[in-house]
């Protein structure tokens, strides 16, 4: 399932993420049953499917949080995700932030984990998602929309090449969701590769380059438009 | 392999029977303690067997941590379970022996106390295995086994020094053993070791089969079609 | 790239700052510590001479209970919003996180001990016949022994059911040589006898298990 995007010289560029025969089992439950796919750089992929299709497991495996039972994941040419993890930004439905700190304090701390000591970059990341860096209110008191945006700021903070977002629009009000989708489109335009797992595909209709359909632990289709493929 | 097991079982049963006879009848009666001392032939071999099993558990745990070999995990589990059983025998026979002879149920005897701590560590190990979810159990248990093994010499030294400061009766006698007693002791140890080996082997086979069933079911889930046990690999 | 020690310091200062702000955990732990001392005083009521013999044991059992309460909330904030995931996907080394948590626990438990000790001295009319500075050494090594393993087992218990009971269940058996050493050392010093062996044993225990924790923490953190 290689996506052949040829450059002007006619050579297929190296996929930024290459998944081969990925199988993930949790005891008797097989979450991923053999996923093989190449993903090109600089594109926004929307990963869709019913509950239990394996979307979250796939994303977590790409982030290095789940270890494959079998198969291989190569990111930026490396089979070892810890090697390239500073190029990856991850966001999930839980905020991955400390409720008791303000958004700037949170980002300052997480920035240290990536070797970023520049306060200005933290403030810039917060501003880019439409939040106020000077807001002293602890993140735990934010609305869900604001919290998701703060979480996105954390994921963007170290300027990663790859963004992995798991249900970023969940429980978010419609305006914030549209803003976030637009922001993600602009981020893709800056050259980042973005993977978004979502149940609200229509939010990404204008912005996604490709829709990846998953079912029962496999990728069943990849379409450029939001048209559900015929069931196999 | 399958024929060896019944043969070994018969031999072990015979050996256990003879060892019991040797302990109760053949072995000379101890001078000071009398016939009560004969429990020694159960107490000490159980202890040695338990220690050997725990040592096996430690080695298997280290092998698992380095190579993630699932067989190593099964060996570790099996040795821990059987080891705890033998350890329990030691902890029961110890006081049973101490009470008639020295008038006390317990004493901070170095070997008995070390055995108690080892028993506590391995019961904790078994509880950890029971309470953790199946994917992580082997790694967590192996880590705990390493901690336990590192603890053992520290336990021994701390109790040894404690006893030099607070002298206590020594269960099991510090003196040398008459040759006839040595023979009976070693005979019992051999019988116990073989028995332990057989129990471990059975348990190992049981656990291995149980895991193979789970894996086949997982494979079925993976492939969406029935798969026979052997051709699944 | 921030050096690992930088990450440890950043994590530790974050934890201390958060604790200082809410003071939730430290307040409840201090009160718990006071309750423990009072209950012990009712249960074991010796005259002044006897007290020196048993105080070593009593005080460390009290510290142990307080330590378990502190250790059980080590990872509470990280678990709440799956912050551990954020840590794991970052390039930060797992051991930096471990050391920060262990040091944080060490500080908390030391504060508890500092609060409980005067109460014990008062209730039991304690006076040390031996050099008191050695008691500080015992307290430092002993507390680290409990806290380093406790932080490690607290992380292990995150992956189990019955998290809160799992921690003491794992910690107590492994800590027995350290507890024996702490108690015997304290008693010996209070009685004016030498405690050198016990202090050396505690130090050895600390070395061995700090190494083991640092070696195995990442494995345990990544287990899934």
XYZ file of C-alpha atoms in Angstrom:
689
model
C 0.000 0.000 0.000
C 2.732 2.468 -0.852
C 1.578 5.953 -1.621
C 3.573 6.926 -4.651
C 4.013 10.664 -4.644
C 6.627 11.460 -7.251
C 8.677 14.607 -7.174
C 9.609 16.443 -10.302
C 12.675 14.278 -10.844
C 10.422 11.202 -10.952
C 11.923 9.591 -7.793
C 9.574 8.486 -4.994
C 10.680 10.212 -1.781
C 11.321 8.100 1.303
C 8.100 7.741 3.326
C 8.326 9.554 6.629
C 6.567 6.657 8.356
C 6.668 3.102 7.045
C 4.645 0.416 8.814
C 5.201 -3.222 7.861
C 3.072 -6.146 9.033
C 2.205 -4.478 12.319
C 0.425 -6.788 14.745
C -0.515 -5.801 18.294
C -2.171 -8.198 20.668
C -3.344 -7.573 24.183
C -3.705 -11.109 25.486
C -6.460 -12.670 23.417
C -7.545 -9.416 21.864
C -5.902 -8.501 18.581
C -6.028 -4.721 18.259
C -3.939 -4.556 15.103
C -3.944 -7.469 12.707
C -1.346 -6.741 10.138
C -1.097 -3.097 9.152
C 1.210 -2.279 6.271
C 1.329 1.267 4.976
C 3.652 4.070 3.925
C 2.940 7.658 4.798
C 4.509 10.565 2.955
C 5.858 13.663 4.622
C 4.031 16.966 4.742
C 0.523 15.531 4.589
C -2.436 15.524 6.930
C -3.903 12.058 7.376
C -7.311 11.542 8.979
C -7.646 8.080 10.505
C -11.243 6.959 10.693
C -13.125 3.878 11.778
C -15.507 2.469 14.321
C -14.646 1.887 17.960
C -12.287 -1.013 18.331
C -10.924 -0.621 14.816
C -7.429 -0.128 16.164
C -7.001 3.595 15.476
C -5.767 4.521 18.938
C -3.520 1.475 19.128
C -1.934 2.413 15.812
C -1.325 5.955 16.947
C 0.119 4.897 20.265
C 2.409 2.451 18.508
C 3.667 5.239 16.264
C 4.270 7.339 19.383
C 6.276 4.541 20.978
C 3.809 3.994 23.823
C 2.799 0.517 22.662
C 5.376 -1.983 21.541
C 4.454 -4.088 18.505
C 3.803 -7.766 19.078
C 5.108 -8.350 15.594
C 6.058 -6.233 12.609
C 8.038 -3.081 12.214
C 7.551 0.649 12.356
C 10.138 2.901 10.751
C 9.910 6.598 11.466
C 12.262 9.000 9.689
C 14.218 5.980 8.591
C 14.767 4.631 12.099
C 13.315 1.422 13.519
C 13.909 2.685 17.041
C 11.301 5.235 18.021
C 13.177 6.560 21.091
C 15.898 7.676 18.685
C 13.576 10.006 16.804
C 11.102 10.832 19.546
C 12.158 14.474 19.683
C 10.658 14.800 16.207
C 7.287 13.488 17.355
C 4.513 15.389 19.111
C 1.706 13.394 20.722
C -1.707 14.432 21.920
C -4.502 12.254 23.300
C -7.926 12.684 24.783
C -6.584 13.088 28.354
C -4.795 16.400 28.468
C -1.359 15.068 29.464
C -0.972 18.242 31.489
C -0.862 19.016 35.190
C -4.239 20.354 36.306
C -2.659 22.413 39.061
C -0.367 24.529 36.902
C -1.076 27.276 34.415
C -0.577 26.555 30.741
C 2.714 28.424 30.609
C 4.065 26.607 33.661
C 3.044 23.304 32.115
C 4.747 24.089 28.854
C 7.872 25.350 30.579
C 8.189 22.003 32.325
C 7.528 19.855 29.272
C 9.876 22.039 27.264
C 12.695 21.001 29.589
C 12.022 17.380 28.701
C 12.812 18.243 25.095
C 15.791 20.428 25.892
C 13.956 23.672 25.171
C 14.775 26.320 27.767
C 13.465 29.312 25.852
C 10.380 30.785 27.470
C 9.526 32.700 24.327
C 8.997 29.467 22.399
C 6.552 28.264 25.042
C 4.635 31.529 24.840
C 4.654 31.346 21.050
C 3.271 27.817 21.067
C 0.499 28.875 23.420
C -0.380 31.887 21.295
C -0.396 29.785 18.132
C -3.256 27.676 19.485
C -5.235 30.780 20.420
C -4.649 30.827 24.162
C -3.249 33.537 26.399
C 0.201 32.686 27.821
C -0.220 35.117 30.682
C -3.338 33.374 31.948
C -2.558 32.237 35.461
C -5.607 30.011 35.797
C -4.667 26.363 36.315
C -5.368 24.126 33.353
C -7.736 21.992 35.414
C -10.196 24.862 35.400
C -10.191 25.293 31.632
C -13.093 24.344 29.420
C -12.559 21.211 27.394
C -11.851 23.217 24.264
C -9.197 25.290 25.976
C -7.684 22.204 27.546
C -7.391 20.454 24.213
C -5.746 23.535 22.764
C -3.319 23.667 25.670
C -2.534 20.022 25.061
C -1.922 20.789 21.411
C 0.432 23.594 22.403
C 2.378 21.042 24.437
C 2.559 18.741 21.427
C 3.752 21.554 19.142
C 6.169 23.121 21.569
C 9.340 21.413 20.439
C 8.585 21.958 16.762
C 8.188 18.270 15.855
C 8.149 17.037 12.287
C 5.347 14.599 13.039
C 2.181 15.217 15.010
C 0.058 12.372 16.349
C -3.344 13.477 17.598
C -5.879 11.113 19.131
C -9.443 12.472 19.169
C -8.436 16.125 19.511
C -11.959 17.390 18.836
C -13.692 15.181 21.355
C -16.069 17.139 23.627
C -14.869 20.411 22.138
C -17.333 23.128 21.156
C -17.862 23.533 17.437
C -16.105 26.878 17.083
C -12.971 25.760 18.865
C -13.027 22.570 16.831
C -13.110 24.469 13.548
C -10.324 26.731 14.775
C -8.230 23.733 15.688
C -8.841 22.083 12.332
C -7.782 25.263 10.545
C -4.699 25.504 12.750
C -3.795 21.951 11.887
C -4.127 22.743 8.204
C -1.749 25.665 8.597
C 0.652 23.487 10.561
C 0.614 20.969 7.725
C 1.290 23.795 5.294
C 4.450 24.572 7.284
C 5.721 21.144 6.310
C 4.680 18.971 9.238
C 3.165 15.518 8.848
C -0.010 15.117 10.849
C -2.043 12.057 11.829
C -5.446 12.663 13.364
C -7.669 9.958 14.797
C -11.200 11.240 14.970
C -14.859 10.332 14.867
C -15.699 13.757 13.500
C -14.275 13.407 10.021
C -16.338 16.225 8.581
C -14.209 18.709 10.526
C -11.246 17.629 8.439
C -13.018 17.405 5.135
C -11.472 20.569 3.731
C -8.106 20.171 5.349
C -7.056 16.523 5.143
C -4.916 15.192 2.306
C -6.002 11.604 2.778
C -8.549 9.620 4.730
C -7.345 6.331 6.134
C -10.179 3.920 6.922
C -9.588 1.252 9.536
C -11.706 -1.705 10.451
C -11.077 -4.648 12.759
C -7.395 -3.900 13.161
C -6.554 -3.341 9.502
C -6.463 -0.462 7.052
C -9.236 -1.206 4.596
C -9.080 1.850 2.375
C -7.317 5.140 1.745
C -9.265 7.829 -0.049
C -8.499 11.429 -0.950
C -12.053 12.499 -0.253
C -14.415 11.861 2.588
C -16.461 9.191 0.845
C -16.903 6.034 2.818
C -15.633 3.111 0.711
C -17.888 0.163 -0.106
C -17.763 -2.413 2.698
C -15.659 -5.458 1.693
C 9.492 -37.406 27.177
C 6.057 -38.676 27.997
C 7.210 -42.098 29.115
C 9.894 -40.778 31.433
C 7.375 -39.024 33.649
C 5.532 -42.121 34.939
C 8.800 -43.987 35.388
C 10.286 -41.113 37.369
C 7.098 -40.863 39.394
C 7.303 -44.447 40.464
C 10.972 -44.114 41.338
C 10.297 -40.934 43.286
C 7.397 -42.478 45.160
C 9.548 -45.436 46.116
C 12.373 -43.148 47.135
C 10.082 -40.981 49.245
C 8.711 -44.054 50.955
C 12.141 -45.406 51.678
C 13.395 -42.021 52.830
C 10.491 -41.768 55.268
C 11.287 -45.218 56.604
C 14.935 -44.234 56.898
C 14.056 -41.081 58.782
C 11.692 -42.759 61.183
C 13.408 -46.086 61.736
C 16.914 -46.391 60.327
C 18.349 -43.102 61.522
C 19.830 -43.303 64.992
C 17.957 -41.560 67.768
C 19.478 -38.254 68.686
C 21.118 -38.064 72.072
C 19.574 -35.012 73.653
C 16.364 -34.421 71.738
C 15.110 -37.931 71.202
C 12.729 -38.947 68.483
C 11.405 -35.421 67.980
C 14.655 -34.658 66.228
C 13.552 -36.815 63.303
C 11.531 -33.912 61.963
C 14.957 -32.548 61.016
C 14.917 -34.920 58.035
C 11.914 -33.029 56.675
C 12.883 -29.584 57.834
C 16.343 -29.318 56.329
C 15.783 -30.965 52.916
C 12.685 -28.826 52.420
C 14.795 -25.766 53.090
C 17.523 -26.783 50.655
C 14.950 -27.631 47.996
C 13.189 -24.312 48.485
C 16.458 -22.373 48.207
C 17.380 -24.233 45.046
C 14.000 -23.463 43.507
C 14.275 -19.782 44.396
C 17.741 -19.699 42.881
C 16.246 -21.162 39.695
C 13.572 -18.484 39.784
C 16.218 -15.794 39.999
C 18.180 -17.191 37.060
C 15.021 -17.581 34.975
C 13.972 -14.016 35.835
C 17.321 -12.614 34.738
C 17.132 -14.627 31.519
C 13.664 -13.214 30.930
C 14.772 -9.644 31.514
C 17.616 -10.023 29.044
C 15.984 -12.114 26.339
C 12.241 -11.796 26.932
C 11.977 -15.551 26.489
C 8.447 -16.689 27.486
C 9.682 -20.126 28.582
C 11.916 -18.410 31.121
C 8.852 -16.690 32.514
C 7.033 -20.016 32.935
C 10.067 -21.544 34.665
C 10.204 -18.572 37.014
C 6.527 -18.860 37.862
C 6.702 -22.609 38.445
C 9.799 -22.458 40.638
C 8.290 -19.692 42.727
C 5.077 -21.609 43.357
C 6.740 -24.878 44.301
C 9.415 -23.013 46.253
C 6.794 -21.285 48.384
C 5.187 -24.658 49.089
C 8.456 -26.131 50.336
C 9.224 -22.956 52.239
C 5.900 -23.312 54.037
C 6.919 -26.814 55.100
C 10.123 -25.399 56.589
C 8.234 -22.715 58.490
C 5.771 -25.242 59.903
C 8.271 -27.938 60.833
C 10.570 -25.399 62.466
C 8.231 -24.381 65.282
C 6.869 -27.930 65.546
C 10.398 -29.001 66.314
C 11.287 -26.046 68.502
C 8.333 -26.287 70.838
C 8.907 -29.706 72.407
C 12.669 -29.325 72.461
C 13.264 -25.760 73.590
C 9.805 -24.856 74.911
C 9.363 -21.937 72.543
C 7.513 -21.737 69.246
C 9.774 -19.306 67.527
C 13.256 -17.933 67.822
C 15.173 -15.529 65.666
C 17.255 -18.425 64.475
C 19.185 -17.211 61.493
C 18.125 -19.900 59.084
C 14.506 -19.929 60.151
C 14.248 -16.160 60.009
C 15.947 -15.954 56.633
C 13.510 -18.558 55.405
C 10.623 -16.528 56.733
C 11.766 -13.419 54.904
C 12.315 -15.402 51.722
C 8.820 -16.809 52.079
C 7.406 -13.294 52.505
C 9.252 -12.031 49.449
C 8.015 -14.869 47.289
C 4.444 -14.706 48.500
C 4.593 -11.029 47.544
C 5.982 -12.154 44.187
C 3.044 -14.507 43.645
C 0.589 -11.802 44.656
C 2.180 -9.398 42.207
C 1.756 -11.969 39.462
C -1.871 -12.427 40.387
C -2.700 -8.730 40.643
C -1.051 -7.416 37.501
C -2.539 -7.644 34.038
C -1.175 -10.400 31.880
C 0.864 -8.345 29.455
C 3.070 -6.784 32.078
C 3.256 -9.593 34.613
C 6.460 -11.263 33.363
C 8.486 -8.039 33.392
C 7.239 -6.807 36.753
C 7.640 -10.210 38.377
C 11.141 -10.621 36.978
C 12.135 -7.215 38.344
C 10.784 -8.154 41.774
C 12.674 -11.459 41.680
C 15.910 -9.560 41.084
C 15.158 -7.318 44.041
C 14.424 -10.366 46.173
C 17.673 -12.042 45.206
C 19.676 -8.905 46.009
C 17.923 -8.799 49.353
C 18.861 -12.309 50.448
C 22.501 -11.723 51.453
C 21.500 -8.501 53.209
C 18.812 -10.383 55.137
C 21.297 -13.027 56.147
C 23.930 -10.581 57.364
C 21.512 -8.402 59.237
C 20.039 -11.333 61.142
C 23.483 -12.833 61.741
C 24.666 -9.649 63.416
C 21.396 -9.254 65.277
C 21.924 -12.666 66.772
C 25.452 -11.937 67.891
C 24.007 -9.023 69.827
C 20.980 -10.946 71.077
C 21.955 -14.597 71.361
C 19.083 -16.963 70.779
C 18.686 -20.737 70.706
C 19.754 -22.314 67.472
C 17.162 -24.602 65.979
C 18.733 -27.519 64.257
C 21.823 -27.666 66.385
C 25.147 -26.142 65.522
C 27.196 -29.228 66.039
C 28.341 -31.815 63.552
C 26.193 -34.658 62.346
C 26.819 -38.363 62.781
C 27.583 -40.064 59.432
C 24.498 -42.247 59.642
C 22.398 -39.136 60.025
C 24.109 -37.514 57.050
C 23.126 -40.451 54.886
C 19.491 -40.233 55.852
C 19.546 -36.480 55.394
C 20.982 -36.696 51.895
C 18.615 -39.483 51.008
C 15.664 -37.367 52.017
C 17.057 -34.422 50.109
C 17.359 -36.521 46.974
C 13.795 -37.741 47.359
C 12.487 -34.222 47.940
C 14.421 -32.828 45.011
C 13.047 -35.442 42.660
C 9.564 -34.824 43.966
C 10.025 -31.087 43.490
C 11.294 -31.663 39.977
C 8.263 -33.755 39.064
C 5.827 -31.239 40.498
C 7.607 -28.425 38.654
C 7.562 -30.375 35.448
C 3.825 -31.053 35.683
C 3.101 -27.459 36.519
C 5.321 -26.324 33.694
C 3.482 -28.473 31.194
C 0.150 -27.270 32.497
C 1.130 -23.617 32.254
C 2.683 -24.046 28.832
C -0.431 -25.737 27.502
C -2.642 -23.089 29.025
C -0.624 -20.360 27.340
C -0.641 -22.193 24.032
C -4.418 -22.339 24.193
C -4.510 -18.595 24.813
C -2.143 -17.950 21.957
C -4.141 -20.079 19.566
C -7.270 -18.189 20.499
C -5.380 -14.967 19.923
C -4.189 -16.215 16.567
C -7.753 -17.083 15.646
C -8.794 -13.586 16.543
C -5.999 -12.324 14.364
C -6.805 -14.314 11.276
C -10.570 -14.539 11.454
C -10.497 -18.204 10.577
C -10.004 -21.413 12.586
C -6.384 -22.447 12.827
C -5.068 -25.781 14.065
C -2.656 -25.700 16.994
C 0.488 -26.794 15.212
C 0.165 -24.911 11.957
C -0.328 -21.636 13.785
C 3.448 -21.038 13.873
C 19.513 19.064 25.117
C 18.871 19.374 28.823
C 21.226 17.132 30.786
C 19.463 14.389 32.807
C 20.281 16.174 36.052
C 18.538 19.250 34.713
C 15.419 17.219 34.092
C 15.614 15.722 37.573
C 15.887 19.174 39.115
C 13.099 20.561 36.957
C 10.808 17.686 37.901
C 11.698 17.906 41.578
C 11.145 21.651 41.747
C 7.858 21.274 39.906
C 6.681 18.660 42.420
C 7.800 20.732 45.396
C 6.155 23.824 43.980
C 2.863 22.002 43.353
C 2.929 20.517 46.828
C 3.678 23.875 48.387
C 0.737 25.408 46.566
C -1.922 22.977 47.617
C -0.310 21.588 50.751
C -2.962 18.876 50.532
C -0.775 15.873 50.865
C 1.693 17.279 53.385
C -1.022 18.527 55.722
C -2.900 15.272 55.807
C 0.336 13.342 56.208
C 1.500 15.520 59.095
C -1.778 14.999 60.862
C -1.597 11.287 60.216
C 1.922 11.237 61.640
C 0.727 12.984 64.790
C -2.095 10.471 65.183
C 0.318 7.586 64.836
C 2.575 8.947 67.573
C -0.366 9.463 69.930
C -1.773 5.980 69.306
C 1.649 4.475 69.902
C 1.980 6.401 73.137
C -1.282 4.943 74.380
C -0.343 1.456 73.281
C 3.228 1.404 74.587
C 3.552 3.317 77.802
C 6.917 2.571 79.404
C 8.908 4.303 82.074
C 11.929 6.312 81.083
C 14.498 3.528 81.286
C 12.538 0.977 79.257
C 11.677 3.571 76.678
C 15.208 3.733 75.383
C 15.050 0.019 74.642
C 11.895 0.088 72.574
C 11.904 3.617 71.187
C 14.092 2.614 68.275
C 11.517 0.114 67.132
C 8.508 2.308 67.788
C 9.815 5.354 66.080
C 10.758 3.507 62.913
C 7.461 1.652 62.690
C 5.738 5.019 62.974
C 8.013 6.425 60.263
C 7.284 3.397 58.112
C 3.526 3.954 58.275
C 3.936 7.628 57.464
C 6.261 6.757 54.592
C 3.757 4.355 53.041
C 1.083 7.050 53.077
C 3.491 9.454 51.377
C 4.699 6.884 48.864
C 1.211 5.911 47.779
C 0.621 9.365 46.352
C 3.956 9.559 44.516
C 2.496 9.156 41.071
C -1.018 10.428 41.785
C -0.664 13.603 39.721
C 0.988 11.804 36.849
C -1.754 9.213 36.663
C -4.581 11.733 36.649
C -4.236 13.004 33.098
C -1.939 10.279 31.814
C 0.981 12.633 32.127
C 3.292 9.626 32.209
C 2.514 9.157 28.516
C 3.798 12.655 27.840
C 6.978 11.796 29.708
C 7.424 8.516 27.895
C 7.111 9.978 24.412
C 9.688 12.634 25.215
C 13.439 12.050 24.952
C 13.823 12.564 28.709
C 15.455 9.562 30.409
C 13.263 7.518 32.737
C 15.863 7.573 35.502
C 15.704 11.351 35.749
C 12.030 11.028 36.531
C 12.699 8.284 39.046
C 15.362 10.217 40.906
C 13.192 13.305 41.025
C 10.319 11.348 42.525
C 12.562 9.532 44.981
C 14.177 12.775 46.115
C 10.762 14.393 46.468
C 9.581 11.509 48.623
C 12.776 11.715 50.646
C 12.065 15.349 51.403
C 8.436 14.677 52.355
C 9.236 11.752 54.606
C 12.077 13.675 56.242
C 9.660 16.494 57.021
C 7.300 13.975 58.579
C 10.118 12.480 60.620
C 11.213 15.918 61.763
C 7.663 16.562 62.945
C 7.258 13.225 64.707
C 10.617 13.066 66.439
C 10.064 15.872 68.982
C 6.736 14.281 69.877
C 8.406 10.962 70.508
C 11.089 12.632 72.592
C 8.424 14.308 74.686
C 6.092 11.346 75.118
C 8.863 8.895 75.861
C 11.239 11.268 77.620
C 14.006 10.169 75.317
C 17.581 11.143 75.776
C 20.381 9.789 73.668
C 23.271 8.255 75.518
C 25.281 7.939 72.345
C 26.346 10.535 69.788
C 23.223 12.159 68.373
C 24.782 12.964 64.996
C 24.868 9.253 64.310
C 21.100 9.259 64.662
C 20.933 11.737 61.808
C 23.034 9.419 59.694
C 20.744 6.501 60.477
C 17.722 8.628 59.678
C 19.174 9.702 56.336
C 20.275 6.248 55.183
C 17.174 4.560 56.574
C 14.770 7.012 55.001
C 16.480 6.704 51.633
C 16.253 2.911 51.891
C 12.493 3.086 52.347
C 11.946 5.822 49.818
C 14.043 4.496 46.932
C 12.373 1.099 46.936
C 9.018 2.635 47.788
C 9.103 4.927 44.760
C 10.035 1.993 42.548
C 7.305 -0.277 43.901
C 4.790 2.559 43.725
C 5.510 2.695 39.984
C 5.089 -1.070 39.769
C 1.786 -0.938 41.618
C 0.444 1.479 39.027
C 0.164 -1.542 36.753
C -1.779 -3.649 39.239
C -5.224 -3.833 40.730
C -5.459 -2.811 44.397
C -2.707 -0.294 43.919
C -2.571 1.010 47.489
C -2.221 -2.367 49.165
C 0.274 -3.606 46.601
C 2.869 -1.019 47.603
C 3.346 -2.053 51.259
C 2.936 -5.699 50.259
C 5.968 -5.434 47.999
C 7.926 -2.942 50.087
C 7.834 -4.524 53.549
C 9.428 -7.912 52.827
C 12.230 -6.383 50.765
C 12.848 -3.725 53.406
C 13.253 -6.137 56.319
C 17.056 -5.962 56.527
C 16.908 -2.171 56.331
C 14.189 -1.956 58.986
C 16.114 -4.268 61.267
C 19.208 -2.135 60.766
C 17.369 1.145 61.389
C 15.735 -0.118 64.544
C 18.858 -1.747 65.953
C 21.033 1.239 65.090
C 18.643 3.685 66.735
C 18.315 1.542 69.852
C 22.069 1.065 70.101
C 22.777 4.773 69.800
C 20.111 5.670 72.344
C 21.666 3.182 74.724
C 25.143 4.533 74.097
C 26.379 1.420 72.296
C 28.107 1.310 68.944
C 26.067 1.130 65.772
C 28.783 1.050 63.158
C 27.807 -2.322 61.665
C 24.211 -1.274 61.234
C 25.108 2.032 59.631
C 27.415 0.282 57.188
C 24.702 -2.268 56.435
C 22.200 0.505 55.755
C 24.651 2.240 53.477
C 25.267 -1.016 51.593
C 21.534 -1.600 51.312
C 21.115 1.897 49.895
C 23.868 1.371 47.328
C 22.594 -2.003 46.188
C 18.980 -1.026 45.809
C 19.529 2.416 44.351
C 21.535 0.691 41.619
C 18.838 -1.934 41.128
C 16.124 0.717 40.872
C 18.093 2.770 38.364
C 18.815 -0.326 36.302
C 15.246 -1.568 36.177
C 13.036 1.529 36.353
C 12.885 2.129 32.636
C 11.937 -1.512 32.032
C 9.109 -1.227 34.524
C 7.940 2.122 33.161
C 7.785 0.806 29.607
C 6.092 -2.488 30.494
C 2.683 -2.657 28.894
